[in-house]
């Protein structure tokens, strides 16, 4: 699947650039990940529209603009170790994998995780490691991380995840109640304390406690 990007994808990339996603490396990564491979057959015709799409079990693949915004906000470097909470379809993880050394991604629904694993394999994304588990606990065995991205809305900043960041590391996380407006926060961990920036309003599915019972 190393075909040239489809015209629909090129059009989407131009739209994202117009919306302010101007980082060339982020745009290049978005261009190199076929979003169509991360949605079901039924959604495929809409894969390159700039909107979230259902992926089953009440979850969604994020809007491409939001994926671009969050990826940019992380300020990734190619030697970095990244933790993602909320694998979902695997699309965001695939974009991160193009811009970093290794991506550790956690999902509480086993079925979604399995489907994402198959996609990573098909696309030859060998620098993504998956785990079925509760993202609130993070991945202590692999900590500390350079970057952490949470792709579900937490009711408040998840301190356990901040504990698993290196000093100078960045966490990007939507914070706020389910079904209401949330804010996208960027936390930069410092020697003592942390800097918190508000990157704007977003709408994510909630980050839930524990693994899903279907798993
Ligand atoms: N990053 C995904 C979008 C994910 S939607 C993509 O690119 O497609 C949010 C995901 O977070 C859902 O799949 C949901 O099951 C998962 N999730 C919610 N709470 C979680 C938790 N505590 N631990 C792990 N995953 C969680």
PDB file of C-alpha atoms and ligand atoms in Angstrom:
ATOM      1  CA  UNK A   1       0.000   0.000   0.000  1.00  0.00           C
ATOM      2  CA  UNK A   2       2.662   2.501  -0.967  1.00  0.00           C
ATOM      3  CA  UNK A   3       0.557   3.781  -3.864  1.00  0.00           C
ATOM      4  CA  UNK A   4       0.452   7.494  -4.634  1.00  0.00           C
ATOM      5  CA  UNK A   5      -2.066   9.326  -2.444  1.00  0.00           C
ATOM      6  CA  UNK A   6      -5.568   9.486  -3.936  1.00  0.00           C
ATOM      7  CA  UNK A   7      -6.883  12.810  -5.324  1.00  0.00           C
ATOM      8  CA  UNK A   8      -9.369  12.892  -2.431  1.00  0.00           C
ATOM      9  CA  UNK A   9      -6.499  12.690   0.046  1.00  0.00           C
ATOM     10  CA  UNK A  10      -4.586  15.469  -1.715  1.00  0.00           C
ATOM     11  CA  UNK A  11      -7.717  17.628  -1.539  1.00  0.00           C
ATOM     12  CA  UNK A  12      -8.072  16.889   2.185  1.00  0.00           C
ATOM     13  CA  UNK A  13      -4.436  17.841   2.824  1.00  0.00           C
ATOM     14  CA  UNK A  14      -5.005  21.170   1.087  1.00  0.00           C
ATOM     15  CA  UNK A  15      -8.090  21.753   3.221  1.00  0.00           C
ATOM     16  CA  UNK A  16      -6.116  21.031   6.417  1.00  0.00           C
ATOM     17  CA  UNK A  17      -3.427  23.474   5.323  1.00  0.00           C
ATOM     18  CA  UNK A  18      -6.166  26.096   4.861  1.00  0.00           C
ATOM     19  CA  UNK A  19      -7.381  25.355   8.401  1.00  0.00           C
ATOM     20  CA  UNK A  20      -3.962  26.127   9.818  1.00  0.00           C
ATOM     21  CA  UNK A  21      -2.180  22.764   9.862  1.00  0.00           C
ATOM     22  CA  UNK A  22       0.900  24.182   8.161  1.00  0.00           C
ATOM     23  CA  UNK A  23       3.698  21.987   9.539  1.00  0.00           C
ATOM     24  CA  UNK A  24       5.217  20.297   6.460  1.00  0.00           C
ATOM     25  CA  UNK A  25       6.258  17.172   8.354  1.00  0.00           C
ATOM     26  CA  UNK A  26       2.793  16.686   9.810  1.00  0.00           C
ATOM     27  CA  UNK A  27       1.153  17.211   6.411  1.00  0.00           C
ATOM     28  CA  UNK A  28       3.588  14.760   4.851  1.00  0.00           C
ATOM     29  CA  UNK A  29       2.761  12.126   7.492  1.00  0.00           C
ATOM     30  CA  UNK A  30      -0.975  12.638   6.891  1.00  0.00           C
ATOM     31  CA  UNK A  31      -0.371  12.225   3.178  1.00  0.00           C
ATOM     32  CA  UNK A  32       1.489   8.950   3.732  1.00  0.00           C
ATOM     33  CA  UNK A  33      -1.227   7.270   5.812  1.00  0.00           C
ATOM     34  CA  UNK A  34      -4.245   6.064   3.801  1.00  0.00           C
ATOM     35  CA  UNK A  35      -7.159   6.894   6.132  1.00  0.00           C
ATOM     36  CA  UNK A  36      -9.375   4.686   3.935  1.00  0.00           C
ATOM     37  CA  UNK A  37      -7.520   1.661   5.348  1.00  0.00           C
ATOM     38  CA  UNK A  38      -8.688   2.588   8.877  1.00  0.00           C
ATOM     39  CA  UNK A  39     -12.445   2.679   8.266  1.00  0.00           C
ATOM     40  CA  UNK A  40     -14.960  -0.004   7.338  1.00  0.00           C
ATOM     41  CA  UNK A  41     -16.121  -0.692   3.801  1.00  0.00           C
ATOM     42  CA  UNK A  42     -19.342   1.234   4.511  1.00  0.00           C
ATOM     43  CA  UNK A  43     -17.434   4.409   5.426  1.00  0.00           C
ATOM     44  CA  UNK A  44     -14.746   4.129   2.781  1.00  0.00           C
ATOM     45  CA  UNK A  45     -16.262   6.612   0.331  1.00  0.00           C
ATOM     46  CA  UNK A  46     -16.131   9.255   3.084  1.00  0.00           C
ATOM     47  CA  UNK A  47     -12.627   8.413   4.312  1.00  0.00           C
ATOM     48  CA  UNK A  48     -11.098  11.638   2.974  1.00  0.00           C
ATOM     49  CA  UNK A  49     -13.821  13.958   4.182  1.00  0.00           C
ATOM     50  CA  UNK A  50     -12.712  16.197   7.035  1.00  0.00           C
ATOM     51  CA  UNK A  51     -14.994  14.672   9.664  1.00  0.00           C
ATOM     52  CA  UNK A  52     -14.988  11.966  12.321  1.00  0.00           C
ATOM     53  CA  UNK A  53     -16.472   8.592  11.294  1.00  0.00           C
ATOM     54  CA  UNK A  54     -17.922   5.695  13.322  1.00  0.00           C
ATOM     55  CA  UNK A  55     -15.595   2.703  13.823  1.00  0.00           C
ATOM     56  CA  UNK A  56     -17.955   0.467  15.839  1.00  0.00           C
ATOM     57  CA  UNK A  57     -18.586  -0.028  19.574  1.00  0.00           C
ATOM     58  CA  UNK A  58     -19.755   3.601  19.782  1.00  0.00           C
ATOM     59  CA  UNK A  59     -16.259   4.911  19.012  1.00  0.00           C
ATOM     60  CA  UNK A  60     -15.004   7.198  16.245  1.00  0.00           C
ATOM     61  CA  UNK A  61     -11.915   7.825  14.166  1.00  0.00           C
ATOM     62  CA  UNK A  62     -11.053  11.482  14.834  1.00  0.00           C
ATOM     63  CA  UNK A  63     -11.555  14.265  12.310  1.00  0.00           C
ATOM     64  CA  UNK A  64      -8.387  14.645  10.184  1.00  0.00           C
ATOM     65  CA  UNK A  65      -8.088  18.303  11.238  1.00  0.00           C
ATOM     66  CA  UNK A  66      -7.966  17.248  14.900  1.00  0.00           C
ATOM     67  CA  UNK A  67      -5.391  14.544  14.135  1.00  0.00           C
ATOM     68  CA  UNK A  68      -3.281  17.209  12.398  1.00  0.00           C
ATOM     69  CA  UNK A  69      -3.726  19.685  15.245  1.00  0.00           C
ATOM     70  CA  UNK A  70      -2.831  17.185  17.984  1.00  0.00           C
ATOM     71  CA  UNK A  71       0.105  15.742  16.050  1.00  0.00           C
ATOM     72  CA  UNK A  72       1.484  19.239  15.506  1.00  0.00           C
ATOM     73  CA  UNK A  73       0.946  20.148  19.166  1.00  0.00           C
ATOM     74  CA  UNK A  74       3.139  17.209  20.230  1.00  0.00           C
ATOM     75  CA  UNK A  75       6.266  18.671  18.544  1.00  0.00           C
ATOM     76  CA  UNK A  76       7.510  15.181  17.680  1.00  0.00           C
ATOM     77  CA  UNK A  77      11.102  14.253  17.011  1.00  0.00           C
ATOM     78  CA  UNK A  78      12.154  11.188  15.051  1.00  0.00           C
ATOM     79  CA  UNK A  79      13.958   9.565  18.003  1.00  0.00           C
ATOM     80  CA  UNK A  80      10.998   9.881  20.355  1.00  0.00           C
ATOM     81  CA  UNK A  81       9.075   7.261  22.257  1.00  0.00           C
ATOM     82  CA  UNK A  82       5.350   8.068  22.203  1.00  0.00           C
ATOM     83  CA  UNK A  83       2.429   6.704  24.230  1.00  0.00           C
ATOM     84  CA  UNK A  84      -1.094   6.943  22.809  1.00  0.00           C
ATOM     85  CA  UNK A  85      -4.190   6.252  24.897  1.00  0.00           C
ATOM     86  CA  UNK A  86      -7.177   5.181  22.760  1.00  0.00           C
ATOM     87  CA  UNK A  87      -5.958   3.206  19.730  1.00  0.00           C
ATOM     88  CA  UNK A  88      -9.432   3.115  18.179  1.00  0.00           C
ATOM     89  CA  UNK A  89      -8.978   2.512  14.453  1.00  0.00           C
ATOM     90  CA  UNK A  90      -5.204   2.960  14.741  1.00  0.00           C
ATOM     91  CA  UNK A  91      -5.153   5.960  12.399  1.00  0.00           C
ATOM     92  CA  UNK A  92      -3.639   8.476  14.834  1.00  0.00           C
ATOM     93  CA  UNK A  93      -1.041   5.880  15.900  1.00  0.00           C
ATOM     94  CA  UNK A  94      -0.081   5.348  12.248  1.00  0.00           C
ATOM     95  CA  UNK A  95       0.430   9.092  11.762  1.00  0.00           C
ATOM     96  CA  UNK A  96       2.557   9.269  14.941  1.00  0.00           C
ATOM     97  CA  UNK A  97       4.577   6.270  13.752  1.00  0.00           C
ATOM     98  CA  UNK A  98       5.687   8.209  10.666  1.00  0.00           C
ATOM     99  CA  UNK A  99       7.174  10.946  12.855  1.00  0.00           C
ATOM    100  CA  UNK A 100       8.704   9.121  15.813  1.00  0.00           C
ATOM    101  CA  UNK A 101      10.853   6.150  16.790  1.00  0.00           C
ATOM    102  CA  UNK A 102       8.208   3.990  18.431  1.00  0.00           C
ATOM    103  CA  UNK A 103       4.534   4.296  19.331  1.00  0.00           C
ATOM    104  CA  UNK A 104       3.004   2.449  22.282  1.00  0.00           C
ATOM    105  CA  UNK A 105      -0.767   2.500  21.935  1.00  0.00           C
ATOM    106  CA  UNK A 106      -3.378   1.297  24.455  1.00  0.00           C
ATOM    107  CA  UNK A 107      -7.039   0.427  23.879  1.00  0.00           C
ATOM    108  CA  UNK A 108      -9.702  -0.806  26.310  1.00  0.00           C
ATOM    109  CA  UNK A 109     -11.744  -2.601  23.590  1.00  0.00           C
ATOM    110  CA  UNK A 110      -9.935  -5.766  22.584  1.00  0.00           C
ATOM    111  CA  UNK A 111     -11.771  -6.044  19.250  1.00  0.00           C
ATOM    112  CA  UNK A 112     -10.774  -2.539  18.150  1.00  0.00           C
ATOM    113  CA  UNK A 113      -7.188  -3.250  19.156  1.00  0.00           C
ATOM    114  CA  UNK A 114      -7.083  -6.471  17.127  1.00  0.00           C
ATOM    115  CA  UNK A 115      -8.452  -4.705  14.030  1.00  0.00           C
ATOM    116  CA  UNK A 116      -5.907  -1.912  14.412  1.00  0.00           C
ATOM    117  CA  UNK A 117      -3.098  -4.484  14.742  1.00  0.00           C
ATOM    118  CA  UNK A 118      -4.116  -6.058  11.421  1.00  0.00           C
ATOM    119  CA  UNK A 119      -4.031  -2.644   9.750  1.00  0.00           C
ATOM    120  CA  UNK A 120      -0.553  -1.866  11.104  1.00  0.00           C
ATOM    121  CA  UNK A 121       0.654  -5.227   9.774  1.00  0.00           C
ATOM    122  CA  UNK A 122      -0.877  -4.690   6.333  1.00  0.00           C
ATOM    123  CA  UNK A 123       0.673  -1.235   6.062  1.00  0.00           C
ATOM    124  CA  UNK A 124       4.072  -2.430   7.281  1.00  0.00           C
ATOM    125  CA  UNK A 125       3.992  -0.142  10.339  1.00  0.00           C
ATOM    126  CA  UNK A 126       6.422  -2.158  12.440  1.00  0.00           C
ATOM    127  CA  UNK A 127       7.211   0.545  15.013  1.00  0.00           C
ATOM    128  CA  UNK A 128       3.805   0.419  16.740  1.00  0.00           C
ATOM    129  CA  UNK A 129       3.315  -1.709  19.849  1.00  0.00           C
ATOM    130  CA  UNK A 130      -0.215  -2.318  21.150  1.00  0.00           C
ATOM    131  CA  UNK A 131      -1.636  -3.179  24.542  1.00  0.00           C
ATOM    132  CA  UNK A 132      -5.141  -4.048  25.684  1.00  0.00           C
ATOM    133  CA  UNK A 133      -5.611  -2.206  28.933  1.00  0.00           C
ATOM    134  CA  UNK A 134      -6.813   0.803  30.884  1.00  0.00           C
ATOM    135  CA  UNK A 135      -5.071   3.924  29.656  1.00  0.00           C
ATOM    136  CA  UNK A 136      -5.596   5.645  33.019  1.00  0.00           C
ATOM    137  CA  UNK A 137      -2.809   3.378  34.300  1.00  0.00           C
ATOM    138  CA  UNK A 138      -0.508   4.191  31.399  1.00  0.00           C
ATOM    139  CA  UNK A 139       2.284   1.785  30.511  1.00  0.00           C
ATOM    140  CA  UNK A 140       4.690   1.888  33.482  1.00  0.00           C
ATOM    141  CA  UNK A 141       6.959  -0.875  32.069  1.00  0.00           C
ATOM    142  CA  UNK A 142       7.797   1.346  29.090  1.00  0.00           C
ATOM    143  CA  UNK A 143       7.892   4.712  30.886  1.00  0.00           C
ATOM    144  CA  UNK A 144       9.198   7.346  30.747  1.00  0.00           C
ATOM    145  CA  UNK A 145       7.880   8.630  27.429  1.00  0.00           C
ATOM    146  CA  UNK A 146       8.921  11.679  25.420  1.00  0.00           C
ATOM    147  CA  UNK A 147       5.338  12.326  24.393  1.00  0.00           C
ATOM    148  CA  UNK A 148       1.860  11.175  25.443  1.00  0.00           C
ATOM    149  CA  UNK A 149      -1.347  11.727  23.474  1.00  0.00           C
ATOM    150  CA  UNK A 150      -4.807  10.893  24.795  1.00  0.00           C
ATOM    151  CA  UNK A 151      -7.493  10.571  22.128  1.00  0.00           C
ATOM    152  CA  UNK A 152     -10.497  10.347  24.466  1.00  0.00           C
ATOM    153  CA  UNK A 153     -11.729  13.085  26.816  1.00  0.00           C
ATOM    154  CA  UNK A 154     -10.552  12.756  30.417  1.00  0.00           C
ATOM    155  CA  UNK A 155     -12.639  14.403  33.172  1.00  0.00           C
ATOM    156  CA  UNK A 156      -9.438  16.040  34.447  1.00  0.00           C
ATOM    157  CA  UNK A 157      -5.749  15.971  33.592  1.00  0.00           C
ATOM    158  CA  UNK A 158      -4.557  12.365  34.098  1.00  0.00           C
ATOM    159  CA  UNK A 159      -1.760  12.693  36.687  1.00  0.00           C
ATOM    160  CA  UNK A 160      -0.654   9.063  36.367  1.00  0.00           C
ATOM    161  CA  UNK A 161       0.182   9.716  32.724  1.00  0.00           C
ATOM    162  CA  UNK A 162       2.068  12.926  33.528  1.00  0.00           C
ATOM    163  CA  UNK A 163       4.117  10.834  35.999  1.00  0.00           C
ATOM    164  CA  UNK A 164       5.176   8.666  33.018  1.00  0.00           C
ATOM    165  CA  UNK A 165       6.510  11.640  31.026  1.00  0.00           C
ATOM    166  CA  UNK A 166      10.180  12.629  30.861  1.00  0.00           C
ATOM    167  CA  UNK A 167      11.114  16.081  32.145  1.00  0.00           C
ATOM    168  CA  UNK A 168      10.547  18.402  29.192  1.00  0.00           C
ATOM    169  CA  UNK A 169       8.061  15.882  27.809  1.00  0.00           C
ATOM    170  CA  UNK A 170       4.678  16.871  26.390  1.00  0.00           C
ATOM    171  CA  UNK A 171       1.192  15.454  26.969  1.00  0.00           C
ATOM    172  CA  UNK A 172      -1.717  16.450  24.725  1.00  0.00           C
ATOM    173  CA  UNK A 173      -5.135  15.556  26.125  1.00  0.00           C
ATOM    174  CA  UNK A 174      -8.766  16.652  25.723  1.00  0.00           C
ATOM    175  CA  UNK A 175     -10.208  17.454  29.146  1.00  0.00           C
ATOM    176  CA  UNK A 176     -13.845  17.922  30.059  1.00  0.00           C
ATOM    177  CA  UNK A 177     -17.123  16.117  30.655  1.00  0.00           C
ATOM    178  CA  UNK A 178     -18.558  13.569  28.214  1.00  0.00           C
ATOM    179  CA  UNK A 179     -21.023  14.965  25.697  1.00  0.00           C
ATOM    180  CA  UNK A 180     -20.120  18.584  26.478  1.00  0.00           C
ATOM    181  CA  UNK A 181     -17.459  20.963  25.224  1.00  0.00           C
ATOM    182  CA  UNK A 182     -13.961  19.946  26.179  1.00  0.00           C
ATOM    183  CA  UNK A 183     -10.667  21.788  25.934  1.00  0.00           C
ATOM    184  CA  UNK A 184      -7.561  20.409  24.316  1.00  0.00           C
ATOM    185  CA  UNK A 185      -4.713  20.873  26.791  1.00  0.00           C
ATOM    186  CA  UNK A 186      -0.978  20.675  26.195  1.00  0.00           C
ATOM    187  CA  UNK A 187       1.079  19.955  29.306  1.00  0.00           C
ATOM    188  CA  UNK A 188       4.843  20.413  29.302  1.00  0.00           C
ATOM    189  CA  UNK A 189       6.456  18.680  32.260  1.00  0.00           C
ATOM    190  CA  UNK A 190       9.093  20.745  34.024  1.00  0.00           C
ATOM    191  CA  UNK A 191      11.685  20.065  36.743  1.00  0.00           C
ATOM    192  CA  UNK A 192       9.216  21.324  39.258  1.00  0.00           C
ATOM    193  CA  UNK A 193       5.614  21.428  38.111  1.00  0.00           C
ATOM    194  CA  UNK A 194       4.191  21.817  34.637  1.00  0.00           C
ATOM    195  CA  UNK A 195       3.123  24.364  32.048  1.00  0.00           C
ATOM    196  CA  UNK A 196      -0.468  23.964  30.794  1.00  0.00           C
ATOM    197  CA  UNK A 197      -1.685  25.557  27.547  1.00  0.00           C
ATOM    198  CA  UNK A 198      -5.252  25.618  26.209  1.00  0.00           C
ATOM    199  CA  UNK A 199      -5.285  24.782  22.492  1.00  0.00           C
ATOM    200  CA  UNK A 200      -9.018  25.260  21.964  1.00  0.00           C
ATOM    201  CA  UNK A 201     -12.354  23.507  22.107  1.00  0.00           C
ATOM    202  CA  UNK A 202     -12.832  19.914  20.940  1.00  0.00           C
ATOM    203  CA  UNK A 203     -15.390  17.073  21.124  1.00  0.00           C
ATOM    204  CA  UNK A 204     -14.140  13.580  21.958  1.00  0.00           C
ATOM    205  CA  UNK A 205     -15.700  10.346  23.161  1.00  0.00           C
ATOM    206  CA  UNK A 206     -15.095   9.912  26.907  1.00  0.00           C
ATOM    207  CA  UNK A 207     -12.060   8.226  28.418  1.00  0.00           C
ATOM    208  CA  UNK A 208     -13.589   5.436  30.496  1.00  0.00           C
ATOM    209  CA  UNK A 209     -12.259   3.516  33.499  1.00  0.00           C
ATOM    210  CA  UNK A 210     -11.080  -0.075  33.153  1.00  0.00           C
ATOM    211  CA  UNK A 211     -11.082  -2.395  30.142  1.00  0.00           C
ATOM    212  CA  UNK A 212     -14.321  -2.912  28.225  1.00  0.00           C
ATOM    213  CA  UNK A 213     -16.346  -5.984  29.179  1.00  0.00           C
ATOM    214  CA  UNK A 214     -16.509  -7.143  25.568  1.00  0.00           C
ATOM    215  CA  UNK A 215     -12.741  -7.605  25.836  1.00  0.00           C
TER     216      UNK A 215
HETATM  217  N1  LIG B   1      -7.056   7.471  18.115  1.00  0.00           N
HETATM  218  C1  LIG B   1      -8.240   6.847  17.539  1.00  0.00           C
HETATM  219  C2  LIG B   1      -9.521   7.531  17.955  1.00  0.00           C
HETATM  220  C3  LIG B   1      -9.974   6.926  19.169  1.00  0.00           C
HETATM  221  S1  LIG B   1     -11.594   7.212  19.789  1.00  0.00           S
HETATM  222  C4  LIG B   1      -8.158   6.779  16.038  1.00  0.00           C
HETATM  223  O1  LIG B   1      -7.246   7.349  15.446  1.00  0.00           O
HETATM  224  O2  LIG B   1      -9.006   6.112  15.443  1.00  0.00           O
HETATM  225  C5  LIG B   1     -11.138   6.964  21.500  1.00  0.00           C
HETATM  226  C6  LIG B   1     -10.713   5.565  21.865  1.00  0.00           C
HETATM  227  O3  LIG B   1     -10.290   5.603  23.213  1.00  0.00           O
HETATM  228  C7  LIG B   1     -11.831   4.541  21.779  1.00  0.00           C
HETATM  229  O4  LIG B   1     -11.458   3.482  20.956  1.00  0.00           O
HETATM  230  C8  LIG B   1     -12.007   4.102  23.231  1.00  0.00           C
HETATM  231  O5  LIG B   1     -12.365   2.731  23.367  1.00  0.00           O
HETATM  232  C9  LIG B   1     -10.643   4.371  23.813  1.00  0.00           C
HETATM  233  N2  LIG B   1     -10.595   4.543  25.270  1.00  0.00           N
HETATM  234  C10 LIG B   1     -11.450   5.227  26.073  1.00  0.00           C
HETATM  235  N3  LIG B   1     -11.049   5.162  27.351  1.00  0.00           N
HETATM  236  C11 LIG B   1      -9.910   4.410  27.374  1.00  0.00           C
HETATM  237  C12 LIG B   1      -9.032   3.960  28.407  1.00  0.00           C
HETATM  238  N4  LIG B   1      -9.239   4.246  29.703  1.00  0.00           N
HETATM  239  N5  LIG B   1      -7.975   3.209  28.057  1.00  0.00           N
HETATM  240  C13 LIG B   1      -7.744   2.865  26.767  1.00  0.00           C
HETATM  241  N6  LIG B   1      -8.544   3.259  25.740  1.00  0.00           N
HETATM  242  C14 LIG B   1      -9.615   4.016  26.040  1.00  0.00           C
END
